[in-house]
Short mmCIF file of C-alpha atoms in Angstrom, two decimals:
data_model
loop_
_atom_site.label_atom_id
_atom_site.label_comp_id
_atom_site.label_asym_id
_atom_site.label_seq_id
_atom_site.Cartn_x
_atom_site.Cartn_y
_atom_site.Cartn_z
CA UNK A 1 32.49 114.08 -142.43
CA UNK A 2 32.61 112.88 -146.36
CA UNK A 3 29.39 114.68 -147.80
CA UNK A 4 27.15 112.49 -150.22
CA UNK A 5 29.18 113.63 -152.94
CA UNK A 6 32.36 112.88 -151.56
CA UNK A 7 31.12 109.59 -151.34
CA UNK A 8 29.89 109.35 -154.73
CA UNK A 9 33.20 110.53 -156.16
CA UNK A 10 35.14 107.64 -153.94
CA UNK A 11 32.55 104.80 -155.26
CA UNK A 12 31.47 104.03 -151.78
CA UNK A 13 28.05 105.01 -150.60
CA UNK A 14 24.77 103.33 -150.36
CA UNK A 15 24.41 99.57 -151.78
CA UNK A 16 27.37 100.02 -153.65
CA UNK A 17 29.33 96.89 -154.13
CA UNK A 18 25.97 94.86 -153.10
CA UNK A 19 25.26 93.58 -156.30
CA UNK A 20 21.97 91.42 -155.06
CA UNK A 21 18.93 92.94 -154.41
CA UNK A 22 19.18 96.56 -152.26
CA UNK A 23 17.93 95.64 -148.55
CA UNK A 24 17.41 97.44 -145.31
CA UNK A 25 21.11 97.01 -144.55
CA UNK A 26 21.97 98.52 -147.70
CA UNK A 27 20.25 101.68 -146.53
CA UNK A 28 21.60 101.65 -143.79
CA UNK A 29 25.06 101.47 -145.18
CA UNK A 30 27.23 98.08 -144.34
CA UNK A 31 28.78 96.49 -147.41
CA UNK A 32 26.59 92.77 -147.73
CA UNK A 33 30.46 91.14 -146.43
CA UNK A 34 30.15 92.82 -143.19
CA UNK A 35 26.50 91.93 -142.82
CA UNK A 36 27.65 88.43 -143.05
CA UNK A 37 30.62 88.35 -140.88
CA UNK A 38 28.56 89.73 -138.52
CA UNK A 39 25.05 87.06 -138.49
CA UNK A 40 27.47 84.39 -139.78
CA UNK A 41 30.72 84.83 -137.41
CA UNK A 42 33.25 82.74 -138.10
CA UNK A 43 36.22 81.85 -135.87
CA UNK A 44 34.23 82.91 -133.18
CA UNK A 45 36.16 81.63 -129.75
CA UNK A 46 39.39 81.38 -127.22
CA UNK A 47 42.75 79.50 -127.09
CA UNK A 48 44.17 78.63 -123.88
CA UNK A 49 46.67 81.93 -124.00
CA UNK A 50 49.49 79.94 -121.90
CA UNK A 51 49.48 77.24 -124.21
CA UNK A 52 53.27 77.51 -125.88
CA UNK A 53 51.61 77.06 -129.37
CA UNK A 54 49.23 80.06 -129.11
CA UNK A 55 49.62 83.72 -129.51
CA UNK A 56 47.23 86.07 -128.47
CA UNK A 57 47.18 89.62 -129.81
CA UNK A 58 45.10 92.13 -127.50
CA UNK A 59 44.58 95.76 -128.77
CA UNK A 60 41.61 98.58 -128.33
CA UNK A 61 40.56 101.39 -129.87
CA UNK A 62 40.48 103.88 -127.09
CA UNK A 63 38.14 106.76 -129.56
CA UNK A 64 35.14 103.87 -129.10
CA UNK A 65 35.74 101.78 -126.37
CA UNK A 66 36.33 98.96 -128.81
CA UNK A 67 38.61 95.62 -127.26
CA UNK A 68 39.81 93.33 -129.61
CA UNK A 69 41.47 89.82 -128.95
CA UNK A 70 43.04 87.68 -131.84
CA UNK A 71 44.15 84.31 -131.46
CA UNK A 72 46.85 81.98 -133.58
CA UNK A 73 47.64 78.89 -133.04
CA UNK A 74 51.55 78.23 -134.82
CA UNK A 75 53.15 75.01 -135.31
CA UNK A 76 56.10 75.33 -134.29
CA UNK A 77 58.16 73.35 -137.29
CA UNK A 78 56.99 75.61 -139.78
CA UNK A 79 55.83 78.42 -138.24
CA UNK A 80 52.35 78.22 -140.31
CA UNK A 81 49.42 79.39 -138.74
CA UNK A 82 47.09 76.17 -138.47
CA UNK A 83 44.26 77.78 -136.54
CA UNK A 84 42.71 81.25 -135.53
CA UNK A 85 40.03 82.76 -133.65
CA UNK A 86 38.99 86.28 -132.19
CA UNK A 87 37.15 87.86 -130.74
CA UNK A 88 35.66 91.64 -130.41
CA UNK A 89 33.55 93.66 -128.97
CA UNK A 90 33.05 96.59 -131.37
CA UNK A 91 31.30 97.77 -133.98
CA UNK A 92 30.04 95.74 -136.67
CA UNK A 93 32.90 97.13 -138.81
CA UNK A 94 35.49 95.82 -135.82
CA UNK A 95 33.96 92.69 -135.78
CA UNK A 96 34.10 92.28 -139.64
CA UNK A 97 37.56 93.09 -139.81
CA UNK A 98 38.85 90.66 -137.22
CA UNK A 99 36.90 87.88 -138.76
CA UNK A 100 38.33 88.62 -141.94
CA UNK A 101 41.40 88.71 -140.53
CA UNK A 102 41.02 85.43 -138.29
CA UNK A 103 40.08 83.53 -142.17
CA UNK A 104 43.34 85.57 -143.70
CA UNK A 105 46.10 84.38 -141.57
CA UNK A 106 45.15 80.43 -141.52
CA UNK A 107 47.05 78.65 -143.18
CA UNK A 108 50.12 81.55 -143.65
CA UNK A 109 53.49 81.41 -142.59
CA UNK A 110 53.68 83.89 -139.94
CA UNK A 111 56.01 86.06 -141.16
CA UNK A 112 53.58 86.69 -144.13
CA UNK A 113 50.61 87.48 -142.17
CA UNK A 114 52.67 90.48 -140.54
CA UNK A 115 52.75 91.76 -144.43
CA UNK A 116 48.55 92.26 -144.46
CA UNK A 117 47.52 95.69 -144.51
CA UNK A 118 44.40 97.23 -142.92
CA UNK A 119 43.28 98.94 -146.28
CA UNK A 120 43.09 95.21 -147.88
CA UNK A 121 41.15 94.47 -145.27
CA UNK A 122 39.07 97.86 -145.35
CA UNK A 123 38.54 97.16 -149.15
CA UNK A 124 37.53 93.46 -149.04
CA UNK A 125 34.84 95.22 -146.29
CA UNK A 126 34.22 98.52 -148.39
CA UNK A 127 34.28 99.90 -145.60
CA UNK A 128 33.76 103.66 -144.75
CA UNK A 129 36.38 106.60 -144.53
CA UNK A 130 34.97 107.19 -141.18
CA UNK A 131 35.70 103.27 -140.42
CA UNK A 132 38.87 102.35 -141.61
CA UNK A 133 40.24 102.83 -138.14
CA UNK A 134 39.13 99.50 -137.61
CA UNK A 135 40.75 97.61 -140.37
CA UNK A 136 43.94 99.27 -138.46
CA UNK A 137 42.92 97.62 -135.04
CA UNK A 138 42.71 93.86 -137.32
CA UNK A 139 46.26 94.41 -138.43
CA UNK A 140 47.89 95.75 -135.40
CA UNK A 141 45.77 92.92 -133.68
CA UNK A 142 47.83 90.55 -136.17
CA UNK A 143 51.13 91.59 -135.31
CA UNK A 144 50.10 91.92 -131.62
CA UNK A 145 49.40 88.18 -131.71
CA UNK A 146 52.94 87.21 -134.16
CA UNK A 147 54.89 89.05 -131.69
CA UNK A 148 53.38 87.46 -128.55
CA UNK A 149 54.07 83.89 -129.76
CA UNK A 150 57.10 85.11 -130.87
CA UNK A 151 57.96 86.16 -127.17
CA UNK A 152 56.98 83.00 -125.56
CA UNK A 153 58.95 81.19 -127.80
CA UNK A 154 62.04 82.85 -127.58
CA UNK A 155 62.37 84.11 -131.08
CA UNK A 156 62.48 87.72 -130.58
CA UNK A 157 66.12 88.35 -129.01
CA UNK A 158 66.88 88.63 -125.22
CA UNK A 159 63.27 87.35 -124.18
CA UNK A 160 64.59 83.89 -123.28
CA UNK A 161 64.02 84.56 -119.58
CA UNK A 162 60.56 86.05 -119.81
CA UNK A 163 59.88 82.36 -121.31
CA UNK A 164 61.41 80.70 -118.36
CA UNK A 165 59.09 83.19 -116.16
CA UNK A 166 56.16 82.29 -118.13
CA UNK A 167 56.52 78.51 -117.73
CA UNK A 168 57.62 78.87 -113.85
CA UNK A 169 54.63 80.81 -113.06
CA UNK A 170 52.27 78.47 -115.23
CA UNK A 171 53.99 75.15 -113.74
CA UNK B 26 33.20 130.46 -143.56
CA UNK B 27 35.80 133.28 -143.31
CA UNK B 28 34.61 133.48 -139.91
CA UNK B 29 35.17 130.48 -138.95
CA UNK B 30 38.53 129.77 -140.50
CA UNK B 31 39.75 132.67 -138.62
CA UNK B 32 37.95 130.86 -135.03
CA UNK B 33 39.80 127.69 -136.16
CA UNK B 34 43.25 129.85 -136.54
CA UNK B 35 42.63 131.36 -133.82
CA UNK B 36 42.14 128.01 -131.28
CA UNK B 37 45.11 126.44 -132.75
CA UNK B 38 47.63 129.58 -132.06
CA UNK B 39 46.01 129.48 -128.65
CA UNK B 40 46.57 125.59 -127.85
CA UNK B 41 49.99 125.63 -129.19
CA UNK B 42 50.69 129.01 -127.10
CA UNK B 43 49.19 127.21 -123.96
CA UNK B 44 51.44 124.42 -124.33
CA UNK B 45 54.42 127.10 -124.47
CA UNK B 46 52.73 128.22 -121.13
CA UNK B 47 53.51 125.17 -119.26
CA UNK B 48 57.09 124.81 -120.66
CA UNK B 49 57.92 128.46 -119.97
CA UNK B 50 59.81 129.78 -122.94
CA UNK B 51 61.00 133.01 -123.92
CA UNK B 52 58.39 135.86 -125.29
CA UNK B 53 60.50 136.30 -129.05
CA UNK B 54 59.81 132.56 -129.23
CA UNK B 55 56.68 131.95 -128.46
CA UNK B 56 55.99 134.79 -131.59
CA UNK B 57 57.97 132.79 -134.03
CA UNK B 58 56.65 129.56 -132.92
CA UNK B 59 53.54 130.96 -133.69
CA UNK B 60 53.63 132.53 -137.00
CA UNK B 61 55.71 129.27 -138.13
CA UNK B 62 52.64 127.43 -137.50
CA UNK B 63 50.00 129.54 -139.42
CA UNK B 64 52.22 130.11 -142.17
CA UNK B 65 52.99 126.33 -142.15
CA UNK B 66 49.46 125.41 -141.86
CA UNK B 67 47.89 124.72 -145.43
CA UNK B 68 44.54 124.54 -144.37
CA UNK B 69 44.81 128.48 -144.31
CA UNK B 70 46.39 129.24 -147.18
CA UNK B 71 43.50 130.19 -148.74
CA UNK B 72 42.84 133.21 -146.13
CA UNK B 73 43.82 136.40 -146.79
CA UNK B 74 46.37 138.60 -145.66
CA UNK B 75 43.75 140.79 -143.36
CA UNK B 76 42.79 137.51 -142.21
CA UNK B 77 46.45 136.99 -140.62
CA UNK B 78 46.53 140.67 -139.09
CA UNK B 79 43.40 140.21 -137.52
CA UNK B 80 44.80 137.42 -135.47
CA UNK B 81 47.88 138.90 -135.18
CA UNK B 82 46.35 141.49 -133.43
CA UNK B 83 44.72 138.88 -131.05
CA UNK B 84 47.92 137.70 -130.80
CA UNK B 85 50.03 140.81 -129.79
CA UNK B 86 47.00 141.90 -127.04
CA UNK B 87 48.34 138.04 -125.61
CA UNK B 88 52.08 138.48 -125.51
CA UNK B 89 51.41 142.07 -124.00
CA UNK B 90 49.46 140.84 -121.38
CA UNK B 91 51.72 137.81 -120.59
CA UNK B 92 54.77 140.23 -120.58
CA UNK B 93 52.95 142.57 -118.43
CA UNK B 94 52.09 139.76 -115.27
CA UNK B 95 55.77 138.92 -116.11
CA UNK B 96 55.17 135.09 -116.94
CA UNK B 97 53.34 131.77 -116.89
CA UNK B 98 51.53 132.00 -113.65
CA UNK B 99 49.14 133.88 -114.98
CA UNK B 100 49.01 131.81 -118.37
CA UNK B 101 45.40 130.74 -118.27
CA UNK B 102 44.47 134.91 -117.40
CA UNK B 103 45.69 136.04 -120.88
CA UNK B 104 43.64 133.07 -122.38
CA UNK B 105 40.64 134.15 -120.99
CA UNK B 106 41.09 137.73 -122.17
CA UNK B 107 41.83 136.74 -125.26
CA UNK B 108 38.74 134.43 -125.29
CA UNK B 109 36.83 137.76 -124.21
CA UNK B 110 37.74 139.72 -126.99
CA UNK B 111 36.61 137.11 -129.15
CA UNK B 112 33.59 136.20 -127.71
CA UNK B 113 30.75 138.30 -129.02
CA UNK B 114 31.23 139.06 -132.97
CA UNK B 115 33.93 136.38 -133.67
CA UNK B 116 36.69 139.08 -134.77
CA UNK B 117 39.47 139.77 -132.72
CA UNK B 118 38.64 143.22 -132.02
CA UNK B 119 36.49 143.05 -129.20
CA UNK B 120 33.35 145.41 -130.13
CA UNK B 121 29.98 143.99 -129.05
CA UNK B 122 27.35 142.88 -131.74
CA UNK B 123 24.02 144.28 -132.51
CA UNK B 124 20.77 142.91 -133.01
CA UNK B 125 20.15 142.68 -136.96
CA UNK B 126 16.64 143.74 -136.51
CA UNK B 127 16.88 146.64 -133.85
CA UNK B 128 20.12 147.35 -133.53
CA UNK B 129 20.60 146.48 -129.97
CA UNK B 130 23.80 145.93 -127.99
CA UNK B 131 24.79 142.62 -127.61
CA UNK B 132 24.44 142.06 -123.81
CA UNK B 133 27.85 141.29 -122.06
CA UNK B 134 26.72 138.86 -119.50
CA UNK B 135 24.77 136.46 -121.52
CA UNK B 136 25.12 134.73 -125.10
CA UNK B 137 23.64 137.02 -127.12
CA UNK B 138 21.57 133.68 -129.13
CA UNK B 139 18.39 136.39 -129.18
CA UNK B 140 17.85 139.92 -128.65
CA UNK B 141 16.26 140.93 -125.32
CA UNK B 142 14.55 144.24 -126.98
CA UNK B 143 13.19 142.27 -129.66
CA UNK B 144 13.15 139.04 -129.48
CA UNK B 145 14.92 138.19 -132.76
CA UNK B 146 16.68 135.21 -132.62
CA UNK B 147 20.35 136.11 -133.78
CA UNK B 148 22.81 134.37 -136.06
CA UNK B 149 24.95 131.56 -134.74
CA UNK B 150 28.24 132.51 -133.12
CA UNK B 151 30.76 130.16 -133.64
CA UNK B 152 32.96 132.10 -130.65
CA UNK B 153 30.02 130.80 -128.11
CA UNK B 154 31.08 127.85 -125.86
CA UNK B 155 28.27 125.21 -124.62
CA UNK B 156 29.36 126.32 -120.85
CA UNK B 157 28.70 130.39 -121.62
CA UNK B 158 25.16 129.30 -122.96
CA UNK B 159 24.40 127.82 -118.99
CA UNK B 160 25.94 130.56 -117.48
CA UNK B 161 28.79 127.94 -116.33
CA UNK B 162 32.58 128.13 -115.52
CA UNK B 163 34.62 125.70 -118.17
CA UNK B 164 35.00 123.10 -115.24
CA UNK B 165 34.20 119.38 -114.88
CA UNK B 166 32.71 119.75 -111.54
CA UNK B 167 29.47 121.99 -112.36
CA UNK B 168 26.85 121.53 -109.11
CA UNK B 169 24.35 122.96 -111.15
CA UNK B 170 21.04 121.17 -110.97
CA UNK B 171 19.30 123.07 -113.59
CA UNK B 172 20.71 122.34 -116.93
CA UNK B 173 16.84 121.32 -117.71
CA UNK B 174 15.48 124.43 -116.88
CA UNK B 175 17.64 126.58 -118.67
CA UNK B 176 17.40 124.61 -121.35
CA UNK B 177 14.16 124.62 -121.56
CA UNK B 178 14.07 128.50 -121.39
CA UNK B 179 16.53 128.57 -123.99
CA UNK B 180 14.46 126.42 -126.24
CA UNK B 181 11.32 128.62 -125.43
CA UNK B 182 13.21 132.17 -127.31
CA UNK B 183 15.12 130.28 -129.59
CA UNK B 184 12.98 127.12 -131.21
CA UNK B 185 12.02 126.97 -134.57
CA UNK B 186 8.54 126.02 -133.77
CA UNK B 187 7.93 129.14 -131.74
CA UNK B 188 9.49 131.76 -133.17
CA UNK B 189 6.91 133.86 -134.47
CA UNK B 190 8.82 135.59 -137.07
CA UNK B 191 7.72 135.23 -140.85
CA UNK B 192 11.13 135.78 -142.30
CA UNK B 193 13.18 133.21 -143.72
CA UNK B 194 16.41 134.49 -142.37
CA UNK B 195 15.29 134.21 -139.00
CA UNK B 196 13.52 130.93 -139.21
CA UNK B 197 17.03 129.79 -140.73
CA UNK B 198 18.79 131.73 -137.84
CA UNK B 199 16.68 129.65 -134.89
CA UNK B 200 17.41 126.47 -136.75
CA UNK B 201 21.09 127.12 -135.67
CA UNK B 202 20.89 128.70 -132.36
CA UNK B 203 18.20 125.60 -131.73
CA UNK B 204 20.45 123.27 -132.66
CA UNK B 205 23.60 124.64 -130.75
CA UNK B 206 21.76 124.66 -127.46
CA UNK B 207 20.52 120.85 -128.03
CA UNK B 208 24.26 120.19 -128.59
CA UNK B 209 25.59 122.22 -125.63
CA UNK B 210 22.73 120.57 -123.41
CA UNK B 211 23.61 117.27 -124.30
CA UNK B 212 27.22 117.69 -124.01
CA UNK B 213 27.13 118.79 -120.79
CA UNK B 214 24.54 116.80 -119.05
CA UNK B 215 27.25 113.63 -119.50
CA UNK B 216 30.20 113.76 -117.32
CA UNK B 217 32.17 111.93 -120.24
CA UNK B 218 31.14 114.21 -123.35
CA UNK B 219 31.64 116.99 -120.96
CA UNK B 220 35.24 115.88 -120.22
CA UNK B 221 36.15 115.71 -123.99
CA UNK B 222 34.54 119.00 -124.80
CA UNK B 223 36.68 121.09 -121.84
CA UNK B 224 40.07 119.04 -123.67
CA UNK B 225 38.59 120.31 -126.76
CA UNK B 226 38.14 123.98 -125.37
CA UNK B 227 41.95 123.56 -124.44
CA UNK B 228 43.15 122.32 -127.52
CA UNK B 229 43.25 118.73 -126.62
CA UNK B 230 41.65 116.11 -129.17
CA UNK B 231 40.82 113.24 -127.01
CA UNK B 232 39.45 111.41 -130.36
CA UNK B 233 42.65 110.36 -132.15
CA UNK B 234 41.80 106.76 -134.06
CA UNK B 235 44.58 105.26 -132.40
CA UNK B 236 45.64 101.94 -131.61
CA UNK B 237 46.37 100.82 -127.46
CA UNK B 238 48.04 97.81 -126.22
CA UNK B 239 48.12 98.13 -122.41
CA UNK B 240 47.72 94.33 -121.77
CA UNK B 241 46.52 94.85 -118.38
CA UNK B 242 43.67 97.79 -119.09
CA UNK B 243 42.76 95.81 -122.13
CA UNK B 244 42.47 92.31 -120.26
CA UNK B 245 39.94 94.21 -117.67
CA UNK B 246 37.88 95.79 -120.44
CA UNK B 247 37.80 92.51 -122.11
CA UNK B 248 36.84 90.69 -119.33
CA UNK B 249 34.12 93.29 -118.22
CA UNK B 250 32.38 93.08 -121.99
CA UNK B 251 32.42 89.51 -121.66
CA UNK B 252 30.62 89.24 -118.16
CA UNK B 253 27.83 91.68 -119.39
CA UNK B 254 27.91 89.58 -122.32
CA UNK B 255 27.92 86.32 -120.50
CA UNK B 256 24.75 87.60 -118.03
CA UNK B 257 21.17 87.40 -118.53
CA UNK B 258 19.50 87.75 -115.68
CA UNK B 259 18.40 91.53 -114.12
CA UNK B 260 20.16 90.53 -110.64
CA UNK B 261 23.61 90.04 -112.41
CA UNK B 262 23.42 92.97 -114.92
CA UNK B 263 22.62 95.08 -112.03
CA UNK B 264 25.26 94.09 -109.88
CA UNK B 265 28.16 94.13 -112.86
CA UNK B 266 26.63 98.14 -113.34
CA UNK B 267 27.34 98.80 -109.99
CA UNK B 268 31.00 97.99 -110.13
CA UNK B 269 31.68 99.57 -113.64
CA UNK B 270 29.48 102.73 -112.76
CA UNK B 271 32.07 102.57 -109.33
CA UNK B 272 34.83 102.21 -111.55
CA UNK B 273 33.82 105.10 -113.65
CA UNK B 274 33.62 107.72 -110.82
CA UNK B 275 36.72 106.30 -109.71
CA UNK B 276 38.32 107.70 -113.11
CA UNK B 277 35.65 110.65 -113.34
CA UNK B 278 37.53 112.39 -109.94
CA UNK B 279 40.73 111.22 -111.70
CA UNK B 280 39.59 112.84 -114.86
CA UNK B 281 38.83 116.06 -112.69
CA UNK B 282 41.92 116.12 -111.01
CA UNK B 283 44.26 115.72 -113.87
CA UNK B 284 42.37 118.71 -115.77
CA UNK B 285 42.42 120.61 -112.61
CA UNK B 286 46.08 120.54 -112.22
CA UNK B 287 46.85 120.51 -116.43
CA UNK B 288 48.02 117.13 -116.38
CA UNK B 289 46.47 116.84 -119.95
CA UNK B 290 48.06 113.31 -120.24
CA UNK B 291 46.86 111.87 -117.53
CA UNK B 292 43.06 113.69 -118.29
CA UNK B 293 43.31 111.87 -121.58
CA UNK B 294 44.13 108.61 -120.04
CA UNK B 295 40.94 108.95 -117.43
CA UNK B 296 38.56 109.75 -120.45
CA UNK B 297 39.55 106.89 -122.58
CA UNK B 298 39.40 104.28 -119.31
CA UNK B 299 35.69 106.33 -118.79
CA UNK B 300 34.80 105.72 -122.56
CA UNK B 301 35.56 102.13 -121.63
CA UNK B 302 33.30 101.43 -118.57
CA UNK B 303 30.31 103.54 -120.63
CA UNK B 304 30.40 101.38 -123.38
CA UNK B 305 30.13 99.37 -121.12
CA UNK B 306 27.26 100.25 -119.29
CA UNK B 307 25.84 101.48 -122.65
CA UNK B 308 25.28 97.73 -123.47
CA UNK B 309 24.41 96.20 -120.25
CA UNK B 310 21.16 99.22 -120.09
CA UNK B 311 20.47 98.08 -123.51
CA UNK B 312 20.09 94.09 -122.15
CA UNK B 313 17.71 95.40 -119.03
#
């Protein structure tokens, strides 16, 4: 959609941002940091979703076909996220940005991680006009996940009894 | 590019009047609504005046029409004759075209792509849909078994390759009309790309970069991608493609009855549950 010149004006475009030698993948177009989240994945995995301690954020992106699942694992004193893992089937963009995300939120209180924006995300990436959709599926991932554990744990008002479900049906 | 704008105008006064359609308002209303949302519209401020009458001639021949078969039954009718006085020279005024080298009348039957005196291929028509190009109705269900061969006889007047004209214009002109029949051919031939393209025709974009959450939908998608992921063996592959290919004609007849009946919601949800199961089977043909 964004001709070559509309690309040049925005400072995105070929090998920009990839200050190491230019390689095949800077042809092609991916910023070096999604190249690496995708060969070196990190946070790669599954939590058991009825564990109490884990919330699990499930979106798509309906326009590719894209599924994305993002874990956190919350102790439940502090409400810090100790541990986080995803996982995506999408392209390399998707992937990227849920990877990124998985490294953002360890570590944060989760009220802060609902505060991360896609376009952080997107920039930390460089990623694309024509990709920034998928920044948006990390974030609303994030808050898909905050607001699950918040659900089994009774934060969120009135969803005390879908707890008690939860556990009966688990037991 | 005037051209165009004025194709673009005219699509989006004729989605938002189709919408009216359904809901049944009155006539005085559907005008207003109308010229509220060109005038409203900045991406045509740049057009000129002329460029409004023009459609609001296109316009008027709608609203007479609908008056005259006295209301929305016959909704889709007045789209089509709108569409019709469109169709050849992209102008709202409903005269056929003529061949730039012979001057030759645009036939009425076919897409006039090239000139059956001549031979010269023509310039591209923006007004031309892929289905007009087959000779096809705008529905999902087409029977017809020879996209290939028209194709293929399209390709033979229109290619680049063997055109045998020396001039520029015309090599520049078969470029186009090349290009649009590879598009229309490929868009077709795929029951999903052909589903999106009849929403398009209609106004619909099925491609919105949205966000879903249905935890259910999503849980079967994810689990799906995970058992193609998860096999590596020919026997397994195959037998996870049969399901999802099963699943997909399951929401291909949905698709088709939705559209059918104007549910457009309910044709948007079948696409996007198709797009899923062809990803899908997009990645298990790539691990055979």
């Amino acid at each position: 959609m964004l001709g070559a010149a509309g690309r040049r004006v925005l400072g995105l475009g070929l090998g920009k941002g990839a200050p190491g030698a230019v390689t095949a993948t800077a042809a092609r177009g991916y910023h070096e940091r999604v190249v690496d989240h995708y060969e070196n994945p990190r946070n790669v995995g599954s939590f058991d979703k009825n564990d109490p301690s884990v919330g699990t954020g499930l979106v798509g992106a309906p326009a590719c076909g894209d599924v994305m699942k993002l874990q956190i694992k919350v102790d439940d004193d502090t409400g810090k996220i100790v541990d986080a893992c995803f996982k995506t089937f999408g392209c390399g963009s998707a992937i990227a940005s849920s990877s990124v995300a998985t490294e953002w939120v360890k570590g944060k209180h989760m009220e802060e991680v609902l505060s991360i924006k896609n376009t952080e995300i997107a920039k930390h990436l460089s990623l694309p006009p024509v990709k920034l959709h998928c920044s948006m599926l990390a974030e609303d991932a994030i808050k898909a996940a905050v607001k699950d554990y918040k659900a089994k744990n009774g934060k969120a008002t009135g969803k005390a009894e879908t707890v008690q479900t939860d556990k009966a049906s688990t037991a | 590019m005037r051209t165009r704008k004025i194709y673009s105008l005219f699509l989006m006064l004729r989605s938002s009047v189709e919408e009216l359609f359904y809901e049944k308002p009155a006539k005085q209303g559907l005008r207003f609504f109308a010229t509220g949302l060109i005038l409203g519209n900045s991406h045509f401020h740049s057009l000129s005046p002329s460029d409004f009458s023009l459609c609001n001639r296109a316009y008027s021949v709608l609203v007479r029409d609908f008056v005259l078969c006295g209301g929305s039954q016959h909704g889709l009718q007045e789209t089509k004759a709108l569409d019709r006085s469109f169709y050849s020279s992209g102008t709202c005024g409903g005269e056929l075209p003529k061949c730039w080298n012979c001057g030759g009348t645009a036939p009425t039957s076919i897409p006039f792509l090239a000139c059956e005196s001549c031979g010269s291929v023509q310039p591209r028509n923006l007004s031309i849909d892929f289905f007009s190009i087959f000779g096809l109705e705008r529905s999902y269900d087409i029977k017809d078994d020879n996209l290939e061969g028209k194709y293929k006889d399209w390709q033979k007047k229109l290619h680049p390759d063997l055109v045998h004209s020396k001039s520029e214009k015309e090599k520049m002109f078969a470029a186009e009309q090349s290009a649009l029949v590879i598009d229309a051919y490929q868009t077709l031939r795929k029951p999903l790309l052909r589903a999106i393209y009849l929403l398009k025709l209609r106004g619909k974009h099925v491609d919105e970069e949205k966000t879903i959450t249905d935890p259910d939908m999503l849980a079967e998608m994810l689990e799906m991608r995970e058992a193609v992921d998860e096999a590596n063996d020919s026997p397994t592959l195959k037998k996870i493609m049969a399901e999802v290919e099963e699943n997909f004609e399951t929401y291909s007849r949905s698709f088709s009855q939705a559209f059918k009946s104007g549910d457009f919601d309910d044709a948007i949800a079948s696409i996007e549950r198709m797009r899923y199961y062809d990803r899908a089977l997009e990645e298990i043909r790539k691990k055979l």
